[in-house]
Amino acid sequence: MEILDEIKKDYVTDLMKKNKRPDDREFLEYRPCTVEKGIFPFAEGSARVRLGKTQVVAGVKIDLGTPFKDRPDEGVLSTTAELLPLASPTFEPGPPDEDAIELARIVDRGIRSSNAIDLTSLFVEQGKVLMVFVDMYILDHDGNLIDASALAAMAALLNTRLPKIEGGQLIRTESTEKLKVSQKVVACTFSKIDSHIVLDPGLDEVKATSARLTIATTPDYVCAIQKGGRGAFTREELFNLVDVSFEKGNELRKLLD
Amino acid sequence: MEKPKLIIDGKRCDGRAMDELRPLKIQAGFLNKADGSAYVEWGNNKILAAVYGPRECIPRHDASPYRAVIHCRYLMASFSTLDEHGRSGPNRRSIEISKVLKEIFENVVITEKFPKTAIDIFIEVLQADGGTRCAGVIAAAVALADAGIPMRDLPCAVASGKIGNEVAVDFGKLEDNYGDGDMPIAIAPRNGEILLLQLDGMFTKDELRKAVELAYGVLPKINALQVEALRTHYAVKKDELDFRGD
Amino acid sequence: MTKIVVPGELLASTPQRVEFAFVEDGKTYSSVVGLFDEANLRLVPLEGTYMPTQYDIIVGVVDEVKFAGYNVDISSPYKGFISARDSRFEYELGDILSAKVREVDEVKNVNLEGTRKLDGGEIVEISPAKVPRVIGKKNSMLDMIRAATRTEILVGKNGRIWIKGGNTALAARTILKIEKEAHTTGLTERISTLLKEEISK
């Protein structure tokens, strides 16, 4: 498998040298992207994102629970990602590996840093808060899982309704209000291949990637960054990609309306 | 909880200036059994790194016919913080950190020299005082050199962050907990390329740029301490230097 | 002049062929912690694992007996192999032997030849980077230890040293002392005194 990947890598790298991408996109162009909200009515919130041939669904469940000891007046936000074995021949069943954990934590960092969800609004009573579980399930892996998952998570949160609380119980069939989401956080992921940098890498490009950079933004702020891969970025490349992320982020945010 | 004041009269809560590092001590060759090791004290951080390898890759199916694979395990000791007893073993945070640290060393280690093998890096945080992953990078780089593993550079790292509208470097624990954002960065000092970059908190474009520049301002000092630690460890008086006879 | 260099340290501002160094953008840098001799452009690592090279003499341990031959642990990330067809001896699991590296192929298969079984005796392991010091200039150090302790000693390039007969314990102790003090001068002198003292006890 590794040997095949090396061949793929050479092919993609050669294309880049001719200023081309395998699917003929511009270097800083997203694949066609669609966002559907509310696809699973049993969940409190849900969404599906298709980014090229990558496909991710996210579900939000709301539970009643106890707050963290050091934050007694705040609700709890938990974000996980599942790289389902049905999504790729390279995904194996089992507990989340480092890739799944990293993916979930990047998405989580963006939402948390920006205070998109006001956790204090999830306070119910002394010792009791609402817990928001955002779980992203990868259904098709064709590259750039981070941006697709971040988008799915955000869309699902925007679509989340809070169940009615009665006698200390949740009544999931009756909702009182929607979850308040104050920011639309989106992530832009770049791949460095040879000396070229592309936005929204497809799977072939992922295999040829030396370094990866994800920048999550709100309209005015950078709220999460994660560099990945064995390669490196220069300072100038970083500053330049921050600018691109604000610009492309605005395009992604429109998909969430 | 009451948020402590992090900046008092233009100085930080521990009296440092915005671009001032905490005292940093590095000792190469701290352990006896490991192929290479280093111990770092940075503020109240106490961090140990050990390296084994290149050695046979276990599990075998992890091995690559092209290069050595690097395994990295960053862990916090159960007694490392002022908080309650920590659970031992990896958690989601430590797994993510282990991954990004591994990627730093994949960049600098000349792995092509050792196909089919593994290089194992172990980082143990014995006491945590903010910036443990950066301290881990500093220690692991020295430990790799101490193990005689060929590298293109000695990576170094520091976190800068935001306190209100100010940007400061090398956050301590209090600043980590109550500051407004944190940006660990690791570079290859020779060419200045970024090998690790993470960020949380809300940074404007200008703040981000300032935080990066601030880090670049102090990273050469950190690198110099790493080099000094290695030279000290292997030091003999200049006139005693001698090639082994042959 | 020699100096201690560290990974990434500039050795020459021109591209040079130096072992354990690399060239980037026309400049030569060290890849290891080592002693660098500027005049002769020679870099000797101070640490490091044993990497088998053709014609090295090593001391190994048979750790698997197969139909086609023997897998040999050579204290390296890579296993040595002695083909049964080429071997004059038969070995058993755990046998200690000396061998010459016949060939290392591109996927790091290490073929060994010219082997001799080492019966009895004692094995001392030191860092392979310190082996030249144990041998000394023109075998001087090794000859001295052999003579003083009346032992048979075989030094493998992989840092394994086989000692038999005579005052084996003293020979082993002396070798470990040399390893510890490998990059200091006046070592031969000190070792010579030490050996004389110990023997006159």
XYZ file of C-alpha atoms in Angstrom:
704
model
C 0.000 0.000 0.000
C 2.764 2.372 0.974
C 4.490 1.789 -2.347
C 1.317 2.671 -4.268
C 1.021 5.830 -2.194
C 4.569 6.796 -3.144
C 3.669 6.452 -6.828
C 0.548 8.590 -6.315
C 2.640 11.140 -4.532
C 5.077 11.452 -7.446
C 2.198 11.837 -9.879
C 0.518 14.611 -7.897
C 3.814 16.389 -7.243
C 4.649 16.370 -10.956
C 1.225 17.827 -11.757
C 1.750 20.613 -9.220
C 5.001 21.548 -10.916
C 2.895 22.156 -14.026
C 0.563 24.305 -11.904
C -2.231 21.750 -12.102
C -4.296 19.815 -9.593
C -5.507 16.254 -10.195
C -9.118 17.455 -10.560
C -8.168 20.616 -12.460
C -9.157 23.024 -9.671
C -7.482 26.334 -8.908
C -4.937 26.061 -6.075
C -7.146 28.051 -3.708
C -10.518 26.648 -4.761
C -12.901 24.460 -2.773
C -14.587 21.444 -4.308
C -18.384 21.766 -4.688
C -19.831 21.792 -1.203
C -23.348 21.273 0.099
C -24.730 21.516 3.609
C -28.054 19.956 4.662
C -29.406 20.579 8.119
C -31.836 18.529 10.200
C -31.412 15.222 8.445
C -31.846 13.115 11.610
C -34.938 14.343 13.478
C -34.313 12.016 16.458
C -31.111 13.877 17.248
C -31.460 17.346 18.756
C -29.382 18.681 15.900
C -27.892 17.175 12.747
C -26.363 17.947 9.391
C -24.700 16.400 6.400
C -21.869 17.951 4.464
C -20.643 16.851 1.095
C -17.340 18.299 -0.021
C -16.514 16.783 -3.373
C -16.652 13.059 -2.678
C -15.990 13.502 1.028
C -19.092 13.010 3.107
C -19.588 13.727 6.807
C -22.651 13.720 9.050
C -22.792 15.313 12.460
C -25.320 14.725 15.200
C -25.907 16.757 18.329
C -27.401 15.193 21.443
C -28.398 17.202 24.494
C -28.323 15.519 27.897
C -28.746 16.587 31.491
C -25.636 16.122 33.578
C -23.386 17.443 36.265
C -20.957 20.273 35.514
C -17.174 20.020 35.841
C -16.088 20.710 39.422
C -14.018 23.742 38.474
C -16.769 25.208 36.293
C -19.985 24.694 38.295
C -22.022 27.286 36.377
C -21.192 26.105 32.868
C -22.661 23.454 30.626
C -20.473 20.825 28.986
C -19.427 20.660 25.336
C -17.981 17.430 23.991
C -16.801 16.876 20.437
C -15.777 13.538 18.946
C -15.064 12.189 15.487
C -15.529 8.663 14.200
C -13.473 7.547 11.215
C -15.952 4.829 10.282
C -14.465 1.763 8.582
C -17.108 2.105 5.884
C -15.581 5.431 4.830
C -12.208 4.187 3.625
C -10.251 0.957 3.207
C -7.616 2.490 5.473
C -9.947 3.067 8.439
C -10.025 0.275 10.978
C -12.628 -0.514 13.615
C -11.680 0.251 17.186
C -11.287 3.161 19.549
C -10.490 6.548 17.990
C -6.880 6.728 16.802
C -4.657 9.802 16.826
C -6.115 11.063 13.550
C -9.698 10.887 14.824
C -8.730 12.538 18.088
C -6.801 15.310 16.371
C -9.685 15.950 13.978
C -12.221 16.231 16.800
C -9.966 18.426 18.894
C -9.338 20.903 16.063
C -13.082 21.295 15.494
C -13.660 21.531 19.249
C -10.965 24.191 19.630
C -12.595 26.427 17.036
C -16.033 26.208 18.631
C -14.730 26.586 22.167
C -12.248 29.417 21.535
C -14.831 31.531 19.759
C -17.435 30.981 22.483
C -19.835 30.108 19.673
C -21.824 28.237 22.301
C -22.304 30.240 25.485
C -21.730 27.490 28.024
C -23.155 29.571 30.894
C -26.509 29.594 29.073
C -26.623 25.819 29.572
C -26.835 26.116 33.364
C -30.047 24.543 34.675
C -29.812 24.550 38.452
C -27.173 23.992 41.132
C -25.269 20.833 40.136
C -27.250 20.380 36.946
C -26.370 21.582 33.463
C -27.083 20.736 29.854
C -24.428 18.757 28.035
C -23.922 19.219 24.310
C -22.441 16.232 22.491
C -21.309 16.909 18.938
C -20.320 13.701 17.159
C -18.967 13.757 13.629
C -19.202 10.576 11.594
C -17.045 10.311 8.495
C -18.973 8.426 5.798
C -16.691 8.923 2.800
C -13.039 9.870 3.014
C -11.896 11.699 -0.061
C -9.630 14.162 1.677
C -9.958 17.287 3.820
C -12.009 15.744 6.591
C -11.292 18.692 8.867
C -13.107 21.390 6.908
C -16.033 19.096 6.087
C -16.356 17.982 9.714
C -16.094 21.518 11.087
C -18.796 22.596 8.695
C -21.016 19.633 9.621
C -20.561 20.283 13.335
C -21.383 23.961 12.974
C -24.431 23.245 10.797
C -25.692 20.666 13.288
C -25.276 23.092 16.203
C -27.097 25.826 14.284
C -29.909 23.351 13.819
C -30.057 22.186 17.451
C -33.167 22.656 19.551
C -33.113 22.375 23.314
C -35.538 19.795 24.758
C -38.059 20.886 27.343
C -37.039 20.270 30.945
C -39.833 19.143 33.238
C -39.480 17.711 36.746
C -35.745 17.348 36.300
C -36.196 15.317 33.108
C -35.678 16.077 29.444
C -38.701 15.759 27.211
C -37.046 15.285 23.867
C -40.247 15.392 21.821
C -40.994 18.911 22.964
C -38.485 21.658 22.478
C -38.586 25.088 24.021
C -36.008 26.993 22.045
C -33.038 26.651 19.746
C -29.495 26.363 21.031
C -27.917 29.811 20.924
C -24.971 29.883 18.545
C -23.275 33.272 18.479
C -20.534 32.637 15.918
C -20.173 30.744 12.703
C -16.759 29.144 12.941
C -15.350 27.571 9.796
C -12.052 25.874 9.094
C -9.832 26.191 6.024
C -7.236 23.490 5.472
C -4.223 23.831 3.206
C -1.768 21.247 1.935
C 1.822 21.910 1.061
C 2.955 19.716 -1.802
C 6.507 20.282 -2.916
C 6.645 24.069 -2.663
C 3.029 24.572 -3.698
C 0.105 25.193 -1.378
C -3.444 24.143 -2.179
C -6.747 24.662 -0.389
C -9.106 21.763 0.344
C -6.808 18.842 -0.555
C -8.474 15.805 -2.126
C -7.344 12.319 -1.117
C -4.601 12.067 -3.766
C -3.309 15.421 -2.667
C -3.456 14.372 0.979
C -1.152 11.476 0.139
C 1.331 13.853 -1.498
C 1.126 16.386 1.329
C 4.268 17.197 3.275
C 2.613 19.636 5.657
C -0.953 20.580 6.451
C -2.279 23.774 7.972
C -5.781 24.346 9.292
C -6.943 27.829 10.212
C -10.382 28.262 11.785
C -11.925 31.701 11.735
C -14.917 33.815 12.628
C -15.389 36.891 10.424
C -12.893 38.869 12.554
C -10.764 36.427 14.477
C -8.533 33.417 14.023
C -9.832 31.011 16.678
C -7.895 27.802 16.034
C -4.788 26.737 14.152
C -3.292 23.312 13.749
C -0.269 22.396 11.700
C 0.133 18.736 10.799
C 2.499 16.544 8.836
C 6.254 16.178 8.686
C 6.803 19.176 6.429
C 7.122 22.827 7.392
C 5.684 26.255 6.634
C 7.484 29.572 6.577
C 6.255 32.583 8.516
C 5.321 34.355 5.280
C 3.274 31.371 4.127
C 1.446 31.349 7.466
C 0.544 35.044 7.338
C -0.563 34.715 3.732
C -2.765 31.695 4.507
C -4.393 33.543 7.405
C -5.535 36.162 4.882
C -6.832 33.488 2.518
C -8.681 31.797 5.394
C -10.627 34.944 6.249
C -11.606 35.356 2.621
C -12.512 31.712 1.955
C -14.099 31.426 5.400
C -16.684 33.983 4.370
C -17.613 31.800 1.400
C -18.049 28.780 3.674
C -20.105 30.749 6.185
C -22.662 31.480 3.461
C -23.284 27.743 3.182
C -24.394 27.752 6.821
C -27.171 30.334 6.338
C -14.265 31.774 39.696
C -12.512 35.119 40.088
C -10.103 35.724 37.246
C -6.699 36.754 38.596
C -5.024 39.896 37.252
C -2.414 38.746 34.772
C -0.873 42.131 34.063
C -0.013 44.510 36.896
C 1.681 47.849 36.157
C 2.765 46.689 32.719
C 4.403 43.543 34.111
C 3.125 39.997 34.149
C 1.860 38.246 37.276
C 5.276 36.715 37.963
C 7.058 40.011 37.317
C 8.261 39.179 33.829
C 8.257 41.502 30.838
C 6.103 40.521 27.853
C 9.050 39.074 25.928
C 10.811 37.513 28.901
C 11.346 33.774 29.326
C 11.133 31.900 32.585
C 14.441 30.417 33.770
C 15.240 27.450 31.536
C 17.681 24.702 32.486
C 18.548 21.799 30.220
C 20.629 18.777 31.081
C 21.645 16.260 28.428
C 22.206 12.594 29.256
C 20.111 12.465 32.437
C 19.221 8.773 32.340
C 21.415 5.685 32.336
C 19.632 3.071 30.257
C 18.123 5.089 27.427
C 20.151 5.591 24.234
C 19.682 9.316 24.750
C 17.963 11.496 27.325
C 17.493 15.020 28.601
C 15.927 16.765 31.561
C 14.366 20.211 31.335
C 13.310 22.599 34.072
C 11.420 25.586 32.773
C 9.755 27.711 35.409
C 8.240 24.979 37.541
C 8.007 22.518 34.669
C 10.035 19.371 35.243
C 10.218 17.287 32.116
C 12.147 14.226 31.101
C 12.701 12.931 27.578
C 14.257 9.625 26.596
C 15.055 8.124 23.211
C 15.546 4.515 22.195
C 16.652 3.512 18.742
C 16.939 3.230 15.903
C 15.824 -0.266 16.839
C 13.655 -3.014 15.435
C 10.165 -1.653 14.760
C 7.453 -3.171 16.954
C 4.759 -3.807 15.774
C 6.383 -4.976 12.537
C 3.536 -3.817 10.286
C 4.284 -0.226 11.374
C 7.708 -0.408 9.766
C 8.453 1.413 6.531
C 10.782 0.141 3.807
C 11.789 3.772 3.163
C 12.624 5.213 6.551
C 12.664 4.830 10.293
C 9.265 5.455 11.851
C 9.170 7.753 14.819
C 6.979 6.921 17.783
C 6.353 9.616 20.328
C 4.610 9.259 23.669
C 3.937 12.405 25.693
C 2.397 11.771 29.105
C 1.671 13.734 32.240
C 2.467 12.078 35.553
C -0.522 11.509 37.843
C 1.022 13.894 40.407
C 2.194 16.574 37.995
C -0.299 19.338 38.789
C -1.802 21.167 41.748
C -5.136 19.582 40.808
C -6.456 16.237 41.973
C -4.701 12.922 41.290
C -4.519 12.529 37.527
C -5.462 9.357 35.748
C -2.458 7.527 34.400
C -2.089 6.629 30.757
C -2.890 8.526 27.584
C -5.951 10.722 27.161
C -7.266 12.627 24.147
C -5.091 15.639 24.886
C -1.892 13.650 25.281
C -2.595 11.595 22.154
C -2.981 14.767 20.093
C 0.171 16.290 21.561
C 2.123 13.078 20.954
C 1.062 13.209 17.303
C 2.106 16.804 16.645
C 5.395 16.327 18.512
C 6.153 13.232 16.449
C 5.646 15.273 13.281
C 8.268 17.811 14.394
C 10.900 15.120 14.691
C 9.867 13.405 11.458
C 10.928 16.650 9.836
C 14.453 16.870 11.242
C 15.580 13.291 11.871
C 17.344 11.800 8.847
C 15.012 8.819 8.915
C 16.014 7.609 5.425
C 19.218 6.251 6.938
C 17.407 3.635 8.980
C 14.698 1.882 6.937
C 12.563 -0.733 8.717
C 13.456 0.592 12.171
C 11.729 2.651 14.844
C 12.930 5.564 16.925
C 10.966 5.830 20.166
C 10.686 9.130 21.979
C 9.236 9.178 25.490
C 8.334 12.459 27.145
C 7.275 12.384 30.786
C 5.880 15.520 32.363
C 6.757 15.104 36.039
C 5.597 18.575 37.001
C 3.444 20.780 34.793
C 3.610 24.563 34.880
C 2.288 25.639 31.495
C 4.011 25.082 28.173
C 4.742 21.415 28.760
C 4.558 20.430 25.092
C 7.162 23.071 24.203
C 9.378 21.921 27.075
C 8.879 18.399 25.716
C 10.126 19.490 22.275
C 13.219 21.083 23.806
C 13.994 17.997 25.883
C 13.300 15.489 23.114
C 15.514 17.326 20.618
C 18.441 17.182 23.045
C 17.691 13.532 23.871
C 17.721 12.608 20.168
C 21.086 14.291 19.702
C 22.351 12.547 22.840
C 21.291 9.225 21.320
C 23.520 9.945 18.328
C 20.563 10.049 15.956
C 21.395 12.088 12.846
C 19.270 15.224 12.475
C 19.215 18.211 10.176
C 18.531 20.567 13.047
C 17.700 20.834 16.745
C 14.064 21.942 16.946
C 13.057 24.341 19.686
C 9.675 25.593 20.827
C 7.872 28.181 22.889
C 4.273 29.276 23.371
C 3.188 32.845 23.037
C -0.281 33.974 23.892
C -2.763 36.720 24.520
C -3.556 38.470 27.771
C -6.373 40.913 27.097
C -5.086 42.882 24.133
C -1.449 42.247 24.955
C 0.728 39.518 23.549
C 3.320 37.759 25.721
C 5.724 34.870 25.380
C 6.253 31.686 27.408
C 2.991 31.455 29.330
C 3.085 30.118 32.861
C 0.326 27.954 34.311
C -1.785 30.892 35.520
C -1.551 32.627 32.148
C -2.363 29.331 30.470
C -5.523 28.936 32.544
C -6.775 32.515 32.569
C -5.159 34.077 29.501
C -7.086 34.759 26.321
C -5.321 32.454 23.933
C -2.268 30.359 23.501
C -0.070 29.611 20.499
C 2.644 26.964 20.839
C 5.132 27.068 17.990
C 8.175 24.941 17.172
C 10.721 25.789 14.520
C 13.854 24.471 12.892
C 16.210 27.232 14.063
C 18.551 26.995 11.079
C 15.989 28.014 8.464
C 13.238 29.309 10.727
C 10.587 27.018 9.263
C 7.524 26.220 11.348
C 7.354 22.579 12.442
C 4.551 22.851 14.983
C 1.842 25.434 15.234
C -1.306 25.298 17.286
C -3.574 28.050 18.443
C -6.602 28.501 20.599
C -8.304 31.666 21.679
C -9.368 34.612 19.545
C -6.573 36.381 17.697
C -6.941 39.191 15.189
C -4.619 39.078 12.225
C -2.313 41.628 13.861
C -2.268 39.871 17.209
C -1.394 36.614 15.505
C 1.475 38.245 13.667
C 2.739 39.822 16.910
C 2.542 36.504 18.738
C 4.557 34.791 15.999
C 7.206 37.523 15.920
C 7.493 37.480 19.704
C 8.146 33.746 19.633
C 10.753 34.147 16.884
C 12.461 36.743 19.062
C 13.124 34.309 21.913
C 13.539 30.996 20.096
C 17.242 31.592 19.290
C 17.921 31.943 23.042
C 16.216 28.616 23.700
C 18.172 26.957 20.911
C 21.428 28.323 22.312
C 20.633 26.709 25.676
C 20.023 23.354 23.963
C 23.362 23.564 22.176
C 25.078 24.567 25.408
C 23.521 21.610 27.240
C 24.944 19.213 24.659
C 28.372 20.825 24.648
C 28.483 20.770 28.450
C 27.525 17.122 28.545
C 30.272 16.144 26.154
C 32.675 18.798 27.261
C 36.206 18.142 28.174
C 38.753 20.880 28.260
C 39.672 21.938 24.765
C 43.190 20.508 24.933
C 41.766 17.208 26.042
C 39.800 16.774 22.846
C 41.278 13.860 21.058
C 40.285 11.619 18.230
C 40.236 8.021 19.223
C 43.457 6.613 17.922
C 43.451 4.643 14.734
C 41.801 21.908 15.951
C 38.915 19.748 16.980
C 35.664 20.930 18.465
C 32.381 19.515 19.645
C 29.601 20.082 17.134
C 25.853 19.485 17.387
C 23.167 18.565 14.816
C 22.553 21.419 12.392
C 25.862 23.150 13.140
C 27.704 24.665 10.196
C 30.908 22.788 9.380
C 31.868 24.471 6.116
C 30.327 27.185 3.960
C 31.112 25.085 0.898
C 29.689 21.674 -0.035
C 32.006 19.004 1.383
C 31.909 15.244 1.567
C 32.052 14.552 5.279
C 30.705 11.409 6.853
C 27.825 12.094 9.312
C 27.355 15.536 7.741
C 24.932 16.761 5.083
C 24.935 19.485 2.462
C 22.099 21.978 2.098
C 22.116 25.089 -0.125
C 25.796 24.604 -0.825
C 26.811 24.443 2.842
C 27.925 21.531 4.989
C 26.298 20.864 8.358
C 26.807 18.255 11.055
C 23.954 15.807 11.590
C 25.246 14.460 14.900
C 26.902 15.340 18.151
C 30.526 14.726 17.343
C 34.120 15.818 17.327
C 34.958 17.824 14.229
C 38.485 18.167 12.973
C 38.364 21.346 10.904
C 41.755 20.905 9.272
C 41.019 17.428 7.952
C 37.250 17.854 7.593
C 36.670 14.782 9.659
C 33.655 14.244 11.902
C 33.523 11.470 14.514
C 30.177 10.917 16.252
C 30.222 10.707 20.043
C 27.160 8.477 20.209
C 25.156 6.259 17.953
C 23.949 2.801 17.174
C 26.000 0.321 15.155
C 25.275 0.413 11.428
C 26.838 -2.575 9.671
C 29.263 -1.797 6.845
C 30.966 -4.189 4.443
C 34.092 -5.925 5.846
C 33.344 -4.996 9.480
C 34.306 -7.690 11.989
C 31.525 -8.089 14.507
C 30.622 -10.286 17.461
C 27.127 -11.741 17.206
C 24.736 -14.102 18.922
C 22.701 -16.688 17.019
C 19.083 -15.895 17.854
C 17.232 -18.018 15.319
C 18.133 -21.250 13.562
C 16.367 -21.627 10.236
C 16.549 -24.135 7.416
C 18.427 -21.742 5.146
C 20.771 -20.449 7.791
C 21.103 -18.467 10.980
C 19.760 -15.122 12.138
C 22.372 -13.341 14.185
C 21.851 -10.507 16.648
C 24.612 -7.998 15.937
C 23.448 -5.290 18.399
C 22.193 -3.146 15.573
C 18.666 -2.317 14.400
C 19.288 -4.928 11.715
C 19.753 -8.701 11.996
C 22.725 -10.452 10.479
C 22.267 -13.638 8.437
C 24.636 -16.518 7.830
C 23.619 -18.751 4.989
C 23.875 -22.455 5.972
C 25.266 -23.232 2.523
C 28.236 -20.887 2.944
C 28.948 -21.771 6.536
C 31.736 -24.106 7.553
C 30.135 -24.633 10.950
C 26.805 -25.574 12.372
C 25.450 -23.290 15.066
C 22.928 -23.574 17.823
C 20.648 -21.009 19.324
C 22.656 -18.784 21.677
C 26.047 -19.487 20.108
C 28.430 -16.563 20.161
C 30.442 -16.001 17.018
C 32.664 -13.568 15.220
C 31.864 -12.727 11.638
C 32.761 -10.451 8.800
C 30.058 -8.405 7.103
C 30.055 -9.702 3.545
C 27.428 -7.343 2.201
C 24.643 -4.969 3.268
C 21.983 -4.611 0.600
C 19.702 -1.638 -0.011
C 16.966 -2.990 2.239
C 19.511 -3.537 4.989
C 19.796 -7.304 4.809
C 23.149 -7.992 6.437
C 24.977 -11.038 5.059
C 27.775 -12.365 7.227
C 30.689 -14.662 6.391
C 34.022 -15.986 7.609
C 32.629 -16.886 10.945
C 34.218 -18.457 13.940
C 32.430 -19.847 16.949
C 33.535 -18.254 20.218
C 33.390 -20.909 22.941
C 33.318 -19.925 26.585
C 34.639 -16.571 27.660
C 32.877 -13.379 28.564
C 31.063 -10.668 26.574
C 31.366 -6.957 27.338
C 29.184 -4.455 25.504
C 30.252 -0.862 24.916
C 29.045 1.984 22.722
C 30.178 1.285 19.126
C 31.385 4.906 18.934
C 34.025 4.063 21.542
C 35.423 0.958 19.823
C 38.383 2.710 18.116
C 39.578 3.940 21.507
C 39.583 0.428 22.959
C 41.699 -0.722 20.044
C 44.026 2.269 20.198
C 46.563 3.519 17.679
C 47.935 0.517 15.811
C 46.252 -1.830 18.288
C 48.333 -0.320 21.125
C 45.600 -0.198 23.756
C 44.280 -3.648 22.975
C 47.743 -5.235 22.930
C 48.469 -3.672 26.290
C 45.326 -5.115 27.880
C 45.947 -8.514 26.308
C 49.503 -8.670 27.594
C 48.703 -7.433 31.085
C 45.695 -9.670 31.644
C 46.893 -12.654 29.586
C 43.526 -12.830 27.866
C 42.340 -13.510 24.369
C 40.246 -10.507 23.254
C 38.182 -10.043 20.131
C 36.709 -6.593 19.555
C 33.649 -6.414 17.337
C 32.966 -3.151 15.513
C 29.453 -3.401 16.872
C 30.697 -2.713 20.391
C 30.615 -6.335 21.557
C 33.883 -7.519 22.967
C 34.671 -11.162 23.672
C 37.258 -11.965 26.353
C 38.596 -15.406 27.307
C 41.225 -16.844 29.659
C 43.611 -15.049 31.999
C 42.278 -12.261 34.183
C 39.019 -11.811 32.304
C 37.465 -9.673 35.024
C 40.290 -7.132 34.958
C 40.242 -6.954 31.170
C 36.485 -6.313 31.220
C 36.793 -3.623 33.877
C 39.579 -1.912 31.979
C 37.564 -1.856 28.766
C 34.567 -0.302 30.525
C 36.851 2.355 31.999
C 38.176 3.162 28.532
C 34.613 3.510 27.284
C 33.771 5.923 30.091
C 36.828 8.099 29.561
C 37.043 7.636 25.807
C 37.436 11.246 24.743
C 40.070 12.349 27.236
C 43.807 12.514 26.557
C 46.470 10.676 28.476
C 44.166 7.708 28.581
C 46.750 5.159 27.425
C 49.054 6.351 30.181
C 46.387 6.049 32.867
C 45.254 2.633 31.711
C 48.810 1.392 31.691
C 49.329 2.551 35.283
C 46.022 1.052 36.349
C 46.869 -2.321 34.842
C 50.290 -2.381 36.505
C 48.802 -1.512 39.892
C 46.066 -4.100 39.644
C 48.419 -6.885 38.614
C 50.941 -6.184 41.368
C 48.158 -6.526 43.978
